[in-house]
mmCIF file of C-alpha atoms in Angstrom:
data_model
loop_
_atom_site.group_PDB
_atom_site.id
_atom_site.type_symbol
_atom_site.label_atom_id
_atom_site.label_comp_id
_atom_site.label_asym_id
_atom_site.label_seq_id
_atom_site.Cartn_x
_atom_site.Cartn_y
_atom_site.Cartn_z
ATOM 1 C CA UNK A 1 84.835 48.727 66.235
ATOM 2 C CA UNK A 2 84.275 46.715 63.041
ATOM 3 C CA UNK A 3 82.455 49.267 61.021
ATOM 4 C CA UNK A 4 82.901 52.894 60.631
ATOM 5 C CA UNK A 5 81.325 54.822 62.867
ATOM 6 C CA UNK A 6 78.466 57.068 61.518
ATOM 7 C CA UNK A 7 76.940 58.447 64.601
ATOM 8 C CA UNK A 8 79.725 59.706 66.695
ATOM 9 C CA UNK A 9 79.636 62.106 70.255
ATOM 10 C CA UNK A 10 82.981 64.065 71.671
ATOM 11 C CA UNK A 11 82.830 65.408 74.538
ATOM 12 C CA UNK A 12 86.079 68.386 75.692
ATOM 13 C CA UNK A 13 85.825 68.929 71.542
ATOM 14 C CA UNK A 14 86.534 72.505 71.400
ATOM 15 C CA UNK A 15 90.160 72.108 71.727
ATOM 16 C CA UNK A 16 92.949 70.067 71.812
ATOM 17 C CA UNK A 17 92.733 66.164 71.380
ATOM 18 C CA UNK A 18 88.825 66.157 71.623
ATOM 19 C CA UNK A 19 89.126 68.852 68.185
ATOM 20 C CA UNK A 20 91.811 66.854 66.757
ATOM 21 C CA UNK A 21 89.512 63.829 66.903
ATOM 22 C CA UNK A 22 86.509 65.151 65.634
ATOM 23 C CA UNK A 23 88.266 66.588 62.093
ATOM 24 C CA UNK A 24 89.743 63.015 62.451
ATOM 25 C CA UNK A 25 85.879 61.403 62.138
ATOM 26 C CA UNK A 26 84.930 64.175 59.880
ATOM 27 C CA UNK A 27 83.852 62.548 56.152
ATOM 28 C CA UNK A 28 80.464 62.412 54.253
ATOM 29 C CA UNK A 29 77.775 60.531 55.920
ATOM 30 C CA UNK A 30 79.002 60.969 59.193
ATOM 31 C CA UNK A 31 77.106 62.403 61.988
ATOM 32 C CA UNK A 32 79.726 64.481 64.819
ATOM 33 C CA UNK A 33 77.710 65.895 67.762
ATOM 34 C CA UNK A 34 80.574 67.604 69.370
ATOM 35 C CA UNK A 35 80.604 68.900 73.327
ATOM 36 C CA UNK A 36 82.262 71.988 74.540
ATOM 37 C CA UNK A 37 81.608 75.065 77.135
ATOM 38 C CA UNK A 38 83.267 77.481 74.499
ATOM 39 C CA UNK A 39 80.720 79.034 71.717
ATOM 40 C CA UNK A 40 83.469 80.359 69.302
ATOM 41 C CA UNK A 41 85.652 77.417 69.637
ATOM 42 C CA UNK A 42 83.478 74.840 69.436
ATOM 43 C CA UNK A 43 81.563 76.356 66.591
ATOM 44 C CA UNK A 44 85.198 76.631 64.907
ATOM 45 C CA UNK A 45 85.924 73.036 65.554
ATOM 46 C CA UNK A 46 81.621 72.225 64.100
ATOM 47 C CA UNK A 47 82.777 74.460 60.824
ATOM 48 C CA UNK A 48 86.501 72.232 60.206
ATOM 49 C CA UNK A 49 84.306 69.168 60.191
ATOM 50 C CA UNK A 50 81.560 70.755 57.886
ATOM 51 C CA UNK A 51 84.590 71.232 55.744
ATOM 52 C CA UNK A 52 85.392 67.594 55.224
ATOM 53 C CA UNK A 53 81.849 66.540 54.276
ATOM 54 C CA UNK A 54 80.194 65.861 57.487
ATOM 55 C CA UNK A 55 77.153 66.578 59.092
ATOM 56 C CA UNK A 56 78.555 68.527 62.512
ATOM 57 C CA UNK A 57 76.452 69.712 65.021
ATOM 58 C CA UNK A 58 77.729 72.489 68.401
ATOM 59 C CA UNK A 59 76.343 71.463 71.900
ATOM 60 C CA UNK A 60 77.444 74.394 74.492
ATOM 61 C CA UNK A 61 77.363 71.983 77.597
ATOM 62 C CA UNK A 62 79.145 71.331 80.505
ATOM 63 C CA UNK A 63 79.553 67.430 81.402
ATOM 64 C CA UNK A 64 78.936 68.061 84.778
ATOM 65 C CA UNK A 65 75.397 68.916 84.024
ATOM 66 C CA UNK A 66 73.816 65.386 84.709
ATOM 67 C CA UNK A 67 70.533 65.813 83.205
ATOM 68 C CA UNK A 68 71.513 68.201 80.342
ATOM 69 C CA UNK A 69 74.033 65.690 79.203
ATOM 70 C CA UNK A 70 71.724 62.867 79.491
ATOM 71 C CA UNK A 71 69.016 64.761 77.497
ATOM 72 C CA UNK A 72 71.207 65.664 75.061
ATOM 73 C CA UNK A 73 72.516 62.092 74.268
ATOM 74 C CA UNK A 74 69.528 60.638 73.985
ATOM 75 C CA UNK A 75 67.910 63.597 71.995
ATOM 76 C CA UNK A 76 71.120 62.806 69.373
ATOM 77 C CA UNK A 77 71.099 58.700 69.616
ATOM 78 C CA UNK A 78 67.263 59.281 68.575
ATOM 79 C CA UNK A 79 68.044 61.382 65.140
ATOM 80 C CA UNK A 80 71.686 59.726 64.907
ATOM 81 C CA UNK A 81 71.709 56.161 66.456
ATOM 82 C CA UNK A 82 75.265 56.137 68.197
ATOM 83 C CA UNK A 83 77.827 54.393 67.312
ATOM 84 C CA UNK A 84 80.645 55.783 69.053
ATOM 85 C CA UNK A 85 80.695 58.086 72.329
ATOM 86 C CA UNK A 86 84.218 59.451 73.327
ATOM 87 C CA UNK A 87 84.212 60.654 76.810
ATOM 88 C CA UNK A 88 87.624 63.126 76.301
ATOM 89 C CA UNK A 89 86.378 66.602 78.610
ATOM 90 C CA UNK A 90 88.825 66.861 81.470
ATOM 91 C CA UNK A 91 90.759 69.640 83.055
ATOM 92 C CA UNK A 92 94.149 70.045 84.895
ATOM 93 C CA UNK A 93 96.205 72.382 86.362
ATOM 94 C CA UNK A 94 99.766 72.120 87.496
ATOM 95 C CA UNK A 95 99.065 74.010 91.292
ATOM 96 C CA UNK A 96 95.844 72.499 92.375
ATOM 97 C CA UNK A 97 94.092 74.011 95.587
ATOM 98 C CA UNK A 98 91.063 72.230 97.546
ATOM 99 C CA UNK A 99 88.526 74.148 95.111
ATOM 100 C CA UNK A 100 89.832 72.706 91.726
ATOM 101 C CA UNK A 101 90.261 69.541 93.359
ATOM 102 C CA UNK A 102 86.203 69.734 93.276
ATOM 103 C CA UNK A 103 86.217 70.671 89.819
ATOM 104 C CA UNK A 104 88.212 67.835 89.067
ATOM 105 C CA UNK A 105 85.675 65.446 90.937
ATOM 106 C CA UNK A 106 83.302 67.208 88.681
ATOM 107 C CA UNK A 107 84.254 67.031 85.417
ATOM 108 C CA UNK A 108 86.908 64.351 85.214
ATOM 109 C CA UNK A 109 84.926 62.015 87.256
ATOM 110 C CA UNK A 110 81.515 62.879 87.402
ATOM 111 C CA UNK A 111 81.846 64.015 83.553
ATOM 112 C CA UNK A 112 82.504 60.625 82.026
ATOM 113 C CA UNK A 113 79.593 59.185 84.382
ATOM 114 C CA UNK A 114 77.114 61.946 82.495
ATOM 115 C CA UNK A 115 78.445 61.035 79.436
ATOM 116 C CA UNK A 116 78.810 57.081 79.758
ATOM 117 C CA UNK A 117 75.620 56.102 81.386
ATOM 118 C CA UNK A 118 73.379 57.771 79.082
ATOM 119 C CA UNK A 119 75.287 56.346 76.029
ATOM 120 C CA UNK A 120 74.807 52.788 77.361
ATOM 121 C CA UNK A 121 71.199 52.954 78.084
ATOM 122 C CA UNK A 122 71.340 53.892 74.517
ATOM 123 C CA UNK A 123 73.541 51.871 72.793
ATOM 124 C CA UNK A 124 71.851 48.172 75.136
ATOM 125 C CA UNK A 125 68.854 47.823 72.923
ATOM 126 C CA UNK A 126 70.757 47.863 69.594
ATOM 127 C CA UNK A 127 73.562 45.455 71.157
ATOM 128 C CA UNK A 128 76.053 47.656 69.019
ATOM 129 C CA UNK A 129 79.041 50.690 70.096
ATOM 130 C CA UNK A 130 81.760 51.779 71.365
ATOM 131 C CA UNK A 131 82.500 53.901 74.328
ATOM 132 C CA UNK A 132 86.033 55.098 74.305
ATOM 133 C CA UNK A 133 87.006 56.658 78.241
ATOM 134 C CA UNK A 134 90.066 59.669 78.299
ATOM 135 C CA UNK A 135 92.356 58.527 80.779
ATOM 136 C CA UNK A 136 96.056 59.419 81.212
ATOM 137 C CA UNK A 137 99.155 57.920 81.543
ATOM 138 C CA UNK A 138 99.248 59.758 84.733
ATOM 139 C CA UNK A 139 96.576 57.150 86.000
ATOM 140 C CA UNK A 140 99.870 54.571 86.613
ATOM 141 C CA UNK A 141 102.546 56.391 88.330
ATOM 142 C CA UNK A 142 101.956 60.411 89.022
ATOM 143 C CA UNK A 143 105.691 61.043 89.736
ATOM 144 C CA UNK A 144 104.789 63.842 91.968
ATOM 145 C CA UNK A 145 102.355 65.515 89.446
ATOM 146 C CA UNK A 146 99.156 67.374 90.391
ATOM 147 C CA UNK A 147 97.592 64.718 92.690
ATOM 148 C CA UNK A 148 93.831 64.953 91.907
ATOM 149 C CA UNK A 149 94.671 65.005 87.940
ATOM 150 C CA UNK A 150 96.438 61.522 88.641
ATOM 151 C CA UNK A 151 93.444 60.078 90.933
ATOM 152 C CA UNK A 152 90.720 60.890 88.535
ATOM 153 C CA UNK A 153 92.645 59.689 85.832
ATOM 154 C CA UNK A 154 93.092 56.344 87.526
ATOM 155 C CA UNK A 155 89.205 56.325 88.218
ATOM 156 C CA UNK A 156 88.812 56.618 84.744
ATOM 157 C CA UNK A 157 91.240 54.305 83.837
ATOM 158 C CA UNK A 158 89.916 51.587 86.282
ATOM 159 C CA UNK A 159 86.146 52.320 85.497
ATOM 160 C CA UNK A 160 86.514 51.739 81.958
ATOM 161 C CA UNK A 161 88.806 48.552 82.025
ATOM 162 C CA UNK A 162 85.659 47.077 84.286
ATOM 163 C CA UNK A 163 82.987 48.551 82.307
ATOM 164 C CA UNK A 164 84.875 46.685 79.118
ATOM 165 C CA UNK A 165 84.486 43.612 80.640
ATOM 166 C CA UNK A 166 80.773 43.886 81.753
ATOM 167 C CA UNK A 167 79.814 45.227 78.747
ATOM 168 C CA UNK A 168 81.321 42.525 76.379
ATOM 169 C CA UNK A 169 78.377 40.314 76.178
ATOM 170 C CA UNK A 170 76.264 43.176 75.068
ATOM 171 C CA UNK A 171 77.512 43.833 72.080
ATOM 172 C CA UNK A 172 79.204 47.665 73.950
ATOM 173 C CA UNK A 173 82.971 47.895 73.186
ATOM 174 C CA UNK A 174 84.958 49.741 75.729
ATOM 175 C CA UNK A 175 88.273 51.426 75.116
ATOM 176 C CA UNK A 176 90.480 53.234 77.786
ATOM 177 C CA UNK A 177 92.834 56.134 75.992
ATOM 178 C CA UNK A 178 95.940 57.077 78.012
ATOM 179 C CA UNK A 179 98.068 59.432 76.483
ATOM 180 C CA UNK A 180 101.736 61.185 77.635
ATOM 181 C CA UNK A 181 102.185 64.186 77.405
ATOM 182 C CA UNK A 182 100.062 65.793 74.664
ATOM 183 C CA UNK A 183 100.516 69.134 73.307
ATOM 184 C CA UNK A 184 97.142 71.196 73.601
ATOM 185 C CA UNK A 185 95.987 74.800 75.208
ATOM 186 C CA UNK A 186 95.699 72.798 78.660
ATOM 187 C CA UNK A 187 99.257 71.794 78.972
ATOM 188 C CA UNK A 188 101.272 74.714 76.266
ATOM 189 C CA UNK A 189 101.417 76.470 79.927
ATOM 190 C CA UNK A 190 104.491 73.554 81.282
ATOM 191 C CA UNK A 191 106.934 74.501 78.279
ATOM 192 C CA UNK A 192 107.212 70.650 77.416
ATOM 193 C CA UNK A 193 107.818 68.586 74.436
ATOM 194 C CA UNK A 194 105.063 66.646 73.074
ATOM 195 C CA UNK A 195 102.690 64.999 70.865
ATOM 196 C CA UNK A 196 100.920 67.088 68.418
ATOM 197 C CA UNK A 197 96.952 66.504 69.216
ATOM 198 C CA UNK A 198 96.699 65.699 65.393
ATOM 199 C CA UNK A 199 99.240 62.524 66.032
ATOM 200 C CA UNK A 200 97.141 61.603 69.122
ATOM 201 C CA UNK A 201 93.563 61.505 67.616
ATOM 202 C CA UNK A 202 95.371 59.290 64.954
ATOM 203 C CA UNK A 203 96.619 56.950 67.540
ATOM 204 C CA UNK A 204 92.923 56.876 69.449
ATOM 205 C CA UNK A 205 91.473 56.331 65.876
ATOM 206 C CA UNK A 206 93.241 53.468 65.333
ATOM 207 C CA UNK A 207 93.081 52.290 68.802
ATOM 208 C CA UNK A 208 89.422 52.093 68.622
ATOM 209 C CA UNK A 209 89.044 50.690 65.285
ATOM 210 C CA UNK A 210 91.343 47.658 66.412
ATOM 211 C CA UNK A 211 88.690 47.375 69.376
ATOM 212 C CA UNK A 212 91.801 47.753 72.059
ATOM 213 C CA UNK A 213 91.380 47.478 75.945
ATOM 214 C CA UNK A 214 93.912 50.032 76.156
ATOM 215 C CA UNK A 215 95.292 52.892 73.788
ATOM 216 C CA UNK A 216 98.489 54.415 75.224
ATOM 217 C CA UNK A 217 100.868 56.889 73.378
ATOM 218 C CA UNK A 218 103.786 57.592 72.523
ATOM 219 C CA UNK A 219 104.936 53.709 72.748
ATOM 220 C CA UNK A 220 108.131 54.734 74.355
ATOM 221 C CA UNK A 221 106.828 57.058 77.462
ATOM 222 C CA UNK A 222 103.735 54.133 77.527
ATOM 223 C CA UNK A 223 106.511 51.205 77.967
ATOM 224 C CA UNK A 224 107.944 53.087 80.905
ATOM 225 C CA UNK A 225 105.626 54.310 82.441
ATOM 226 C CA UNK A 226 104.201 50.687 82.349
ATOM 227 C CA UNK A 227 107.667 49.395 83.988
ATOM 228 C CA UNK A 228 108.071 52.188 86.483
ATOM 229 C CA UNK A 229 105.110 51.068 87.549
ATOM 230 C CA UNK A 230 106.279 47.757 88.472
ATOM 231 C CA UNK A 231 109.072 49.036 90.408
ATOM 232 C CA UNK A 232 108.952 49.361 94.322
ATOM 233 C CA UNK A 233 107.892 52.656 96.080
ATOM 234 C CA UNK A 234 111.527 53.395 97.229
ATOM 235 C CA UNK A 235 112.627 54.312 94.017
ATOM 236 C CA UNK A 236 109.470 56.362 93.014
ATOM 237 C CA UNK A 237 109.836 57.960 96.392
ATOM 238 C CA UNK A 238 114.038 58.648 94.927
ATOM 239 C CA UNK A 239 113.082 60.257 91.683
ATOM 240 C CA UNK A 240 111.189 62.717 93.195
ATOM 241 C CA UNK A 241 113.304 63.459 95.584
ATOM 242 C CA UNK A 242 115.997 64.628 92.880
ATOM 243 C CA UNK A 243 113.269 66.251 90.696
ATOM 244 C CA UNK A 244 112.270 68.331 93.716
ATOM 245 C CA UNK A 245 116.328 69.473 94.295
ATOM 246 C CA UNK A 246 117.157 69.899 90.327
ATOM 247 C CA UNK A 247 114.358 72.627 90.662
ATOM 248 C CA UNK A 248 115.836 73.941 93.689
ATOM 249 C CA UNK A 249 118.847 74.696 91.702
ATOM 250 C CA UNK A 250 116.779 76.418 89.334
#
């Protein structure tokens, strides 16, 4: 995006990377209309960017609510022309049974689809934005991870890399953000090292303001995940197989 965004929605931004980025947008003059299901948190995340100067306003929804999400897009693009919509909400889990697999069709999937459509009908008319997709870098090579995590993540990835290109001659920018692994409340459970949230809104900020195709952090973890993906199924199919007997040991 060429200009600073002024009118900016986050969806998923009572916690973790979708918090981190709205203190990140939070200045005078700036409009946040931030997205969560939790009251207290998101009214915590509202009262950090109130803090910095900006204009931050709570919106208890859940992205799975088609026509509450549209309404409540279009109710803020009419106060607060948008300039930026950031699709982040998304959930995980490391056991996944057939019920969360629906939840995960729901909110990962259906989610973005609530949150993007609406912001393109809105953003057409002005021939100006920038929609900016959560994806993972779980959407390239899942390594045995939680299975319907990786596939929505790759429908993300793959929606918004197609939506870029369709949207290019209208003036809509399109960025796809595919982090590692990420330290936030949704992953502190898998006793990991990771990214603070902080470093990854910074990344996504500057991702987006250099209009990328693709924003994917930390470089390292990116590159291979990039070149494992290049490499034949046999050898995917032989990493697992010693990740699954190292834990057997354990």
């Amino acid at each position: 995006m060429q200009t600073t965004p002024k009118s900016v929605f986050i969806t998923g931004a009572s916690s973790g990377i979708g918090a981190a980025l709205s203190v990140a947008y939070a200045s005078p003059g700036v409009h946040l209309a931030l997205v969560g299901r939790d009251d207290r948190r998101l009214s915590d995340a509202a009262a950090r960017c109130q803090a910095r100067g900006a204009d931050a306003s709570a919106l208890v929804l859940n992205v799975a609510d088609q026509a509450a999400m549209a309404s409540a897009i279009t109710a803020v693009d009419h106060k607060y022309p948008l300039d930026l919509v950031i699709a982040n909400a998304g959930i995980a889990k490391s056991q996944e049974d057939s019920a969360f697999a629906r939840q995960l069709v729901s909110t990962n999937i259906l989610g973005v689809l609530n949150t993007v459509e609406p912001a393109i009908d809105a953003m057409l008319s002005r021939r100006h934005g920038h929609i900016a997709i959560m994806s993972s870098l779980a959407a390239f090579r899942a390594f045995g991870g939680p299975p319907g995590y990786a596939a929505s993540k790759a429908w993300a990835r793959l929606y918004g890399e197609a939506l870029r290109g369709r949207l290019a001659s209208k003036g809509i920018a399109v960025s796809v953000i595919c982090p590692g692994f990420v330290l936030t409340p949704m992953t502190s459970a898998a006793g990991k090292d990771g990214m603070s949230a902080e470093d990854a809104a910074e990344a996504v900020k500057s991702g987006i303001e250099r209009n990328l195709a693709r924003i994917s952090f930390p470089r390292g973890m990116a590159g291979s995940t990039w070149l494992s993906n290049m490499l034949p199924s046999w050898w995917t199919d032989r990493k697992i197989k010693r990740k699954w007997q190292m834990s057997r040991r354990h």
